[in-house]
Amino acid sequence: MGEFELIRHYFAAASCAQGGEGVVLGIGDDCALLSVPPGEQLAISTDTLVAGVHFPAVCDPFLLGQRSLAVAASDLAAMGATPIGFTLALTLPTVHADWLQAYARGLNQMAERCQLSLIGGDTTCGPLSLTMTVFGRVPGGQALTRSGAQDGDLLCVGGDLGNAAGALPLVLGERSADAGQADPLLAHYWSPQPQLALGQALRGKATAALDISDGLLADCGHIAKASQVAVQVELERLPLSAALQAFLGRQGAQQAALAGGDDYVLAFTLPEAELAPLLAAGWPVRVVGRVTAGRGVSLIDGRGQDITPDTRGYQHFKETP
Ligand code: ADP
Ligand code: MG
């Protein structure tokens, strides 16, 4: 048995690879077979993570296993899809049993948390890179797209913003902090929690949704463009964790929330009447702005002043008192 054949068997043995709802045939044949109930649609998304680009080349393989799948599963959450399964295309420079074992353990843990079955993949030799394709299902016509936001909707997010961006200097070893500050931020970076249940709860309620991967302002730009509306973000309403504010200060935390990546928290637009029932049901919905007629994204401070950062970056925003 060759090395890569061993690896295939290794992943095939993981508990997440033993099949699940919707998986007719898993690892081992030329294709996996999925079934989708009548009236439902298949939701599919692919993400590639390249060593040295999307994660540090030297990092904990267990955490990488968790993060690589969480990032992909978050796209299913953003569509309001119910997870079915995923494939894993693994490119490895060399085969290290310890590395693979830890990676598979992290992957398996996230797969079980997300109820995603590993249904196949590919194993090749080359610079370290990981490609995940996730498959989910959603009742016909109920997927949460980016294009349905309406004038008058509230702009909401599903939790604290900026934690993963705050963790980045820690991940890269550029800064250090005591465990009380660092641990919650690092946990958010390495083990983002795809908001799958929230996404499903928003079906038929949210008018548009996405998961925040490039910072709130940039990602709201996608909703504004696809929906042909204007989105207004209110600076003072951004939910910021205590750890992030302690680490970066309030302005730094706000900047991380607005422009930092990797949060994988849902951002969505909601008709006002939908807010109270969602809050009453205990969903983590935070209002951070609203949708108006027009185009583009703007940022408003506590006094109602427009402080939208210019295209050169966030210098302008930093200098506001
Ligand atoms: P083929 O040559 O027909 O593409 P492979 O020999 O590459 O098949 O793979 C055999 C089986 O192992 C397939 O079912 C494939 O999906 C699965 N597989 C290969 N690599 C991985 C991996 N890294 N993780 C999970 N399944 C894998
Ligand atoms: Mg084949």
Short mmCIF file of C-alpha atoms and ligand atoms in Angstrom, two decimals:
data_model
loop_
_atom_site.label_atom_id
_atom_site.label_comp_id
_atom_site.label_asym_id
_atom_site.label_seq_id
_atom_site.Cartn_x
_atom_site.Cartn_y
_atom_site.Cartn_z
CA MET A 1 0.00 0.00 0.00
CA GLY A 2 1.44 3.38 -1.03
CA GLU A 3 1.65 6.36 1.31
CA PHE A 4 -1.24 8.20 -0.25
CA GLU A 5 -3.35 5.09 -0.34
CA LEU A 6 -2.68 4.82 3.39
CA ILE A 7 -3.86 8.39 3.87
CA ARG A 8 -7.09 7.70 2.03
CA HIS A 9 -7.71 4.76 4.28
CA TYR A 10 -6.80 6.90 7.25
CA PHE A 11 -9.50 9.47 6.46
CA ALA A 12 -11.92 6.76 5.44
CA ALA A 13 -11.61 5.36 8.96
CA ALA A 14 -12.61 8.64 10.67
CA SER A 15 -15.98 8.55 12.37
CA CYS A 16 -17.20 11.45 10.22
CA ALA A 17 -16.59 9.28 7.11
CA GLN A 18 -19.05 6.55 8.08
CA GLY A 19 -22.01 8.11 6.26
CA GLY A 20 -25.02 10.04 7.48
CA GLU A 21 -28.34 11.46 6.40
CA GLY A 22 -28.37 12.12 2.66
CA VAL A 23 -25.19 10.09 1.99
CA VAL A 24 -26.07 7.13 -0.20
CA LEU A 25 -22.46 6.19 -0.96
CA GLY A 26 -19.36 7.63 0.73
CA ILE A 27 -15.59 7.16 0.31
CA GLY A 28 -14.31 4.31 -1.81
CA ASP A 29 -15.92 4.51 -5.24
CA ASP A 30 -15.32 6.85 -8.16
CA CYS A 31 -18.00 9.24 -6.92
CA ALA A 32 -19.97 9.69 -3.74
CA LEU A 33 -23.75 9.64 -4.11
CA LEU A 34 -26.00 12.10 -2.26
CA SER A 35 -29.76 12.22 -2.12
CA VAL A 36 -31.75 15.39 -1.58
CA PRO A 37 -35.41 15.18 -0.50
CA PRO A 38 -37.97 16.20 -3.16
CA GLY A 39 -38.54 19.94 -3.15
CA GLU A 40 -35.09 20.72 -1.75
CA GLN A 41 -32.06 22.13 -3.53
CA LEU A 42 -28.39 21.23 -3.23
CA ALA A 43 -26.13 24.02 -1.86
CA ILE A 44 -22.43 23.68 -2.77
CA SER A 45 -19.36 25.73 -1.87
CA THR A 46 -15.58 25.26 -2.21
CA ASP A 47 -12.77 26.86 -0.20
CA THR A 48 -9.02 26.43 -0.62
CA LEU A 49 -6.55 27.20 2.14
CA VAL A 50 -2.90 27.51 1.08
CA ALA A 51 -0.06 27.29 3.63
CA GLY A 52 1.68 30.62 4.08
CA VAL A 53 -1.24 32.46 2.49
CA HIS A 54 -4.35 31.49 4.47
CA PHE A 55 -2.65 30.03 7.53
CA PRO A 56 0.93 29.97 8.88
CA ALA A 57 2.95 27.15 7.31
CA VAL A 58 3.99 26.06 10.80
CA CYS A 59 0.89 25.66 12.93
CA ASP A 60 -0.97 23.18 15.08
CA PRO A 61 -2.47 20.57 12.67
CA PHE A 62 -5.36 19.81 15.03
CA LEU A 63 -6.43 23.47 14.98
CA LEU A 64 -5.89 23.64 11.23
CA GLY A 65 -8.20 20.63 10.81
CA GLN A 66 -10.94 22.42 12.71
CA ARG A 67 -10.47 25.75 11.00
CA SER A 68 -10.24 24.44 7.44
CA LEU A 69 -13.64 22.79 7.68
CA ALA A 70 -15.28 25.56 9.73
CA VAL A 71 -14.45 28.13 7.07
CA ALA A 72 -16.15 26.01 4.41
CA ALA A 73 -19.14 25.04 6.57
CA SER A 74 -19.76 28.72 7.30
CA ASP A 75 -20.85 29.18 3.67
CA LEU A 76 -23.61 26.62 4.21
CA ALA A 77 -24.71 28.58 7.30
CA ALA A 78 -24.80 31.76 5.24
CA MET A 79 -27.19 30.14 2.74
CA GLY A 80 -29.44 28.74 5.46
CA ALA A 81 -28.52 25.22 4.31
CA THR A 82 -28.67 22.00 6.32
CA PRO A 83 -25.26 20.28 6.14
CA ILE A 84 -24.91 16.94 4.35
CA GLY A 85 -21.27 16.23 3.58
CA PHE A 86 -17.92 17.43 2.32
CA THR A 87 -14.95 16.35 0.22
CA LEU A 88 -11.33 16.97 1.13
CA ALA A 89 -8.63 17.58 -1.47
CA LEU A 90 -5.36 17.36 0.37
CA THR A 91 -2.00 18.37 -1.14
CA LEU A 92 0.93 17.46 1.10
CA PRO A 93 4.68 17.96 0.63
CA THR A 94 5.53 14.93 2.78
CA VAL A 95 3.63 12.38 4.82
CA HIS A 96 4.03 12.80 8.57
CA ALA A 97 1.83 10.37 10.49
CA ASP A 98 1.67 12.62 13.59
CA TRP A 99 0.66 15.65 11.55
CA LEU A 100 -2.03 13.71 9.68
CA GLN A 101 -3.40 12.13 12.80
CA ALA A 102 -3.77 15.49 14.53
CA TYR A 103 -5.19 17.13 11.40
CA ALA A 104 -7.76 14.36 10.98
CA ARG A 105 -8.72 14.61 14.65
CA GLY A 106 -9.41 18.35 14.36
CA LEU A 107 -11.26 17.85 11.10
CA ASN A 108 -13.35 15.05 12.54
CA GLN A 109 -14.27 17.10 15.59
CA MET A 110 -15.53 20.01 13.47
CA ALA A 111 -17.28 17.61 11.05
CA GLU A 112 -19.20 16.03 13.90
CA ARG A 113 -20.10 19.39 15.38
CA CYS A 114 -21.41 20.52 11.98
CA GLN A 115 -23.00 17.15 11.16
CA LEU A 116 -21.02 16.95 7.93
CA SER A 117 -20.01 13.53 6.57
CA LEU A 118 -16.67 13.15 4.81
CA ILE A 119 -17.74 11.64 1.46
CA GLY A 120 -14.57 11.67 -0.63
CA GLY A 121 -11.58 13.65 -1.75
CA ASP A 122 -8.24 13.57 -3.45
CA THR A 123 -4.70 13.17 -2.16
CA THR A 124 -1.74 14.62 -4.01
CA CYS A 125 1.88 15.58 -3.44
CA GLY A 126 2.93 19.26 -3.51
CA PRO A 127 3.02 22.41 -1.36
CA LEU A 128 0.57 22.12 1.57
CA SER A 129 -2.93 23.14 0.59
CA LEU A 130 -6.41 22.06 1.61
CA THR A 131 -9.56 22.29 -0.48
CA MET A 132 -12.93 21.57 1.04
CA THR A 133 -16.16 21.31 -0.89
CA VAL A 134 -19.25 21.32 1.29
CA PHE A 135 -22.71 20.11 0.31
CA GLY A 136 -25.96 21.04 2.02
CA ARG A 137 -29.66 21.11 1.28
CA VAL A 138 -32.23 23.84 1.50
CA PRO A 139 -35.99 23.88 0.77
CA GLY A 140 -36.58 25.14 -2.78
CA GLY A 141 -36.54 28.93 -2.98
CA GLN A 142 -35.61 29.43 0.69
CA ALA A 143 -31.83 29.78 0.41
CA LEU A 144 -30.53 33.02 1.94
CA THR A 145 -28.93 34.85 -0.96
CA ARG A 146 -27.19 38.23 -0.95
CA SER A 147 -29.69 39.84 -3.25
CA GLY A 148 -32.96 40.31 -1.34
CA ALA A 149 -32.25 43.20 1.07
CA GLN A 150 -35.01 45.83 1.10
CA ASP A 151 -35.13 49.52 1.98
CA GLY A 152 -36.17 49.66 5.66
CA ASP A 153 -34.64 46.32 6.72
CA LEU A 154 -32.41 46.14 9.77
CA LEU A 155 -28.76 45.12 9.30
CA CYS A 156 -27.90 42.44 11.86
CA VAL A 157 -24.97 40.20 12.81
CA GLY A 158 -24.91 36.91 14.68
CA GLY A 159 -22.30 37.72 17.34
CA ASP A 160 -19.15 39.60 18.34
CA LEU A 161 -17.05 40.90 15.47
CA GLY A 162 -13.31 41.34 15.03
CA ASN A 163 -12.05 38.59 17.36
CA ALA A 164 -10.30 36.61 14.63
CA ALA A 165 -8.67 39.73 13.17
CA GLY A 166 -7.59 40.63 16.69
CA ALA A 167 -6.00 37.21 17.02
CA LEU A 168 -3.97 37.51 13.82
CA PRO A 169 -0.91 39.27 15.35
CA LEU A 170 -0.92 36.52 18.01
CA VAL A 171 -1.19 33.79 15.38
CA LEU A 172 1.69 35.31 13.41
CA GLY A 173 3.80 35.75 16.55
CA GLU A 174 3.99 39.53 16.06
CA ARG A 175 2.48 40.24 19.47
CA SER A 176 1.84 38.40 22.68
CA ALA A 177 -0.75 38.79 25.41
CA ASP A 178 -1.60 37.07 28.66
CA ALA A 179 -3.81 34.01 28.36
CA GLY A 180 -6.94 35.82 29.61
CA GLN A 181 -6.84 38.13 26.59
CA ALA A 182 -5.23 35.84 24.04
CA ASP A 183 -7.17 32.60 24.53
CA PRO A 184 -10.67 33.78 23.56
CA LEU A 185 -9.28 35.55 20.50
CA LEU A 186 -7.17 32.59 19.39
CA ALA A 187 -10.12 30.24 19.91
CA HIS A 188 -12.17 32.38 17.58
CA TYR A 189 -9.46 32.35 14.91
CA TRP A 190 -8.64 28.64 15.05
CA SER A 191 -12.06 27.27 15.76
CA PRO A 192 -14.70 29.57 14.30
CA GLN A 193 -18.18 28.23 14.98
CA PRO A 194 -20.18 28.14 11.73
CA GLN A 195 -23.61 29.57 12.58
CA LEU A 196 -25.50 26.72 10.94
CA ALA A 197 -28.48 26.69 13.30
CA LEU A 198 -28.89 30.45 13.06
CA GLY A 199 -28.75 30.30 9.25
CA GLN A 200 -31.51 27.71 9.18
CA ALA A 201 -33.58 29.74 11.67
CA LEU A 202 -33.31 32.75 9.33
CA ARG A 203 -34.91 30.92 6.37
CA GLY A 204 -38.04 32.73 5.31
CA LYS A 205 -37.14 35.67 7.62
CA ALA A 206 -33.84 37.25 6.57
CA THR A 207 -34.00 38.98 3.19
CA ALA A 208 -30.24 38.62 2.52
CA ALA A 209 -27.33 36.98 4.30
CA LEU A 210 -23.63 36.12 4.07
CA ASP A 211 -20.85 35.06 6.40
CA ILE A 212 -18.32 37.75 7.23
CA SER A 213 -14.92 36.77 5.90
CA ASP A 214 -13.44 40.10 4.80
CA GLY A 215 -14.71 42.48 7.49
CA LEU A 216 -18.20 43.90 8.01
CA LEU A 217 -17.86 46.89 5.67
CA ALA A 218 -16.52 44.95 2.70
CA ASP A 219 -19.02 42.16 3.13
CA CYS A 220 -21.96 44.55 3.50
CA GLY A 221 -20.76 45.95 0.19
CA HIS A 222 -21.61 42.58 -1.37
CA ILE A 223 -25.17 42.72 -0.01
CA ALA A 224 -25.58 46.35 -1.08
CA LYS A 225 -24.42 45.57 -4.60
CA ALA A 226 -26.35 42.35 -5.07
CA SER A 227 -29.54 43.84 -3.57
CA GLN A 228 -29.12 47.28 -5.19
CA VAL A 229 -29.62 49.09 -1.90
CA ALA A 230 -27.53 51.22 0.49
CA VAL A 231 -26.34 49.72 3.78
CA GLN A 232 -25.62 51.95 6.78
CA VAL A 233 -23.41 50.58 9.57
CA GLU A 234 -23.59 52.26 13.00
CA LEU A 235 -20.18 52.32 14.68
CA GLU A 236 -21.49 52.42 18.26
CA ARG A 237 -23.66 49.34 17.76
CA LEU A 238 -20.85 46.95 16.77
CA PRO A 239 -20.75 44.01 19.19
CA LEU A 240 -17.16 43.77 20.50
CA SER A 241 -15.85 41.23 22.99
CA ALA A 242 -14.25 42.37 26.23
CA ALA A 243 -11.09 40.43 25.29
CA LEU A 244 -10.78 42.25 21.95
CA GLN A 245 -11.28 45.68 23.53
CA ALA A 246 -8.74 44.89 26.25
CA PHE A 247 -6.21 43.76 23.63
CA LEU A 248 -6.67 46.45 20.96
CA GLY A 249 -8.46 49.29 22.76
CA ARG A 250 -11.95 50.36 21.73
CA GLN A 251 -10.96 52.04 18.46
CA GLY A 252 -8.70 49.17 17.48
CA ALA A 253 -11.48 46.71 18.22
CA GLN A 254 -13.92 48.72 16.11
CA GLN A 255 -11.45 48.75 13.26
CA ALA A 256 -10.94 44.98 13.52
CA ALA A 257 -14.71 44.49 13.40
CA LEU A 258 -15.15 46.75 10.38
CA ALA A 259 -12.16 45.77 8.28
CA GLY A 260 -10.65 42.60 9.73
CA GLY A 261 -11.27 39.22 8.17
CA ASP A 262 -11.97 35.69 9.27
CA ASP A 263 -14.90 36.28 11.62
CA TYR A 264 -17.29 33.78 9.98
CA VAL A 265 -20.18 35.38 11.83
CA LEU A 266 -23.39 35.82 9.82
CA ALA A 267 -24.45 39.27 8.62
CA PHE A 268 -28.04 39.54 7.42
CA THR A 269 -30.85 41.93 6.69
CA LEU A 270 -34.16 41.54 8.45
CA PRO A 271 -37.56 43.22 8.16
CA GLU A 272 -38.14 44.97 11.54
CA ALA A 273 -41.11 42.76 12.41
CA GLU A 274 -38.89 39.66 12.38
CA LEU A 275 -36.50 40.92 15.08
CA ALA A 276 -38.54 40.48 18.29
CA PRO A 277 -39.56 36.84 17.65
CA LEU A 278 -35.96 35.86 16.84
CA LEU A 279 -34.68 37.54 20.02
CA ALA A 280 -37.47 35.97 22.07
CA ALA A 281 -36.44 32.57 20.72
CA GLY A 282 -32.93 33.23 22.00
CA TRP A 283 -31.09 33.69 18.70
CA PRO A 284 -27.97 35.88 18.92
CA VAL A 285 -29.16 38.72 16.72
CA ARG A 286 -27.44 42.11 17.08
CA VAL A 287 -28.70 45.10 15.12
CA VAL A 288 -25.75 47.07 13.70
CA GLY A 289 -27.39 49.29 11.12
CA ARG A 290 -30.05 49.48 8.45
CA VAL A 291 -30.83 49.25 4.78
CA THR A 292 -31.93 52.33 2.86
CA ALA A 293 -32.59 53.27 -0.71
CA GLY A 294 -29.43 54.08 -2.64
CA ARG A 295 -26.13 52.32 -3.27
CA GLY A 296 -23.01 51.39 -1.32
CA VAL A 297 -22.01 51.12 2.32
CA SER A 298 -21.63 53.96 4.80
CA LEU A 299 -20.44 54.17 8.38
CA ILE A 300 -22.19 56.42 10.91
CA ASP A 301 -20.76 57.48 14.29
CA GLY A 302 -22.68 57.91 17.54
CA ARG A 303 -23.64 61.48 16.59
CA GLY A 304 -25.03 60.42 13.24
CA GLN A 305 -22.03 61.78 11.32
CA ASP A 306 -20.95 59.96 8.19
CA ILE A 307 -17.40 58.69 8.88
CA THR A 308 -17.16 56.24 5.99
CA PRO A 309 -13.49 55.33 5.51
CA ASP A 310 -12.04 56.34 2.17
CA THR A 311 -10.61 53.86 -0.28
CA ARG A 312 -7.05 54.42 0.94
CA GLY A 313 -7.87 52.41 4.05
CA TYR A 314 -8.77 53.23 7.59
CA GLN A 315 -6.45 56.14 8.40
CA HIS A 316 -9.33 58.59 8.17
CA PHE A 317 -11.41 56.49 10.53
CA LYS A 318 -8.53 56.10 13.01
CA GLU A 319 -8.11 59.84 13.32
CA THR A 320 -11.70 60.53 14.38
CA PRO A 321 -11.87 61.49 18.07
P1 ADP B 1 -9.85 8.06 -8.26
O1 ADP B 1 -8.47 7.72 -8.77
O2 ADP B 1 -10.94 7.23 -8.83
O3 ADP B 1 -10.16 9.53 -8.28
P2 ADP B 1 -8.71 7.88 -5.64
O4 ADP B 1 -7.79 6.71 -5.62
O5 ADP B 1 -8.14 9.25 -5.74
O6 ADP B 1 -9.83 7.64 -6.72
O7 ADP B 1 -9.59 7.83 -4.32
C1 ADP B 1 -10.23 6.66 -3.88
C2 ADP B 1 -11.32 7.01 -2.94
O8 ADP B 1 -10.77 7.69 -1.81
C3 ADP B 1 -12.36 7.94 -3.54
O9 ADP B 1 -13.63 7.57 -3.06
C4 ADP B 1 -11.96 9.30 -3.01
O10 ADP B 1 -13.07 10.15 -2.91
C5 ADP B 1 -11.36 8.95 -1.67
N1 ADP B 1 -10.32 9.89 -1.21
C6 ADP B 1 -9.14 10.17 -1.79
N2 ADP B 1 -8.42 11.08 -1.06
C7 ADP B 1 -9.20 11.40 0.00
C8 ADP B 1 -9.06 12.29 1.09
N3 ADP B 1 -7.97 13.05 1.27
N4 ADP B 1 -10.06 12.34 1.98
C9 ADP B 1 -11.17 11.59 1.82
N5 ADP B 1 -11.37 10.74 0.82
C10 ADP B 1 -10.40 10.63 -0.10
MG MG B 2 -11.94 7.00 -10.23
#
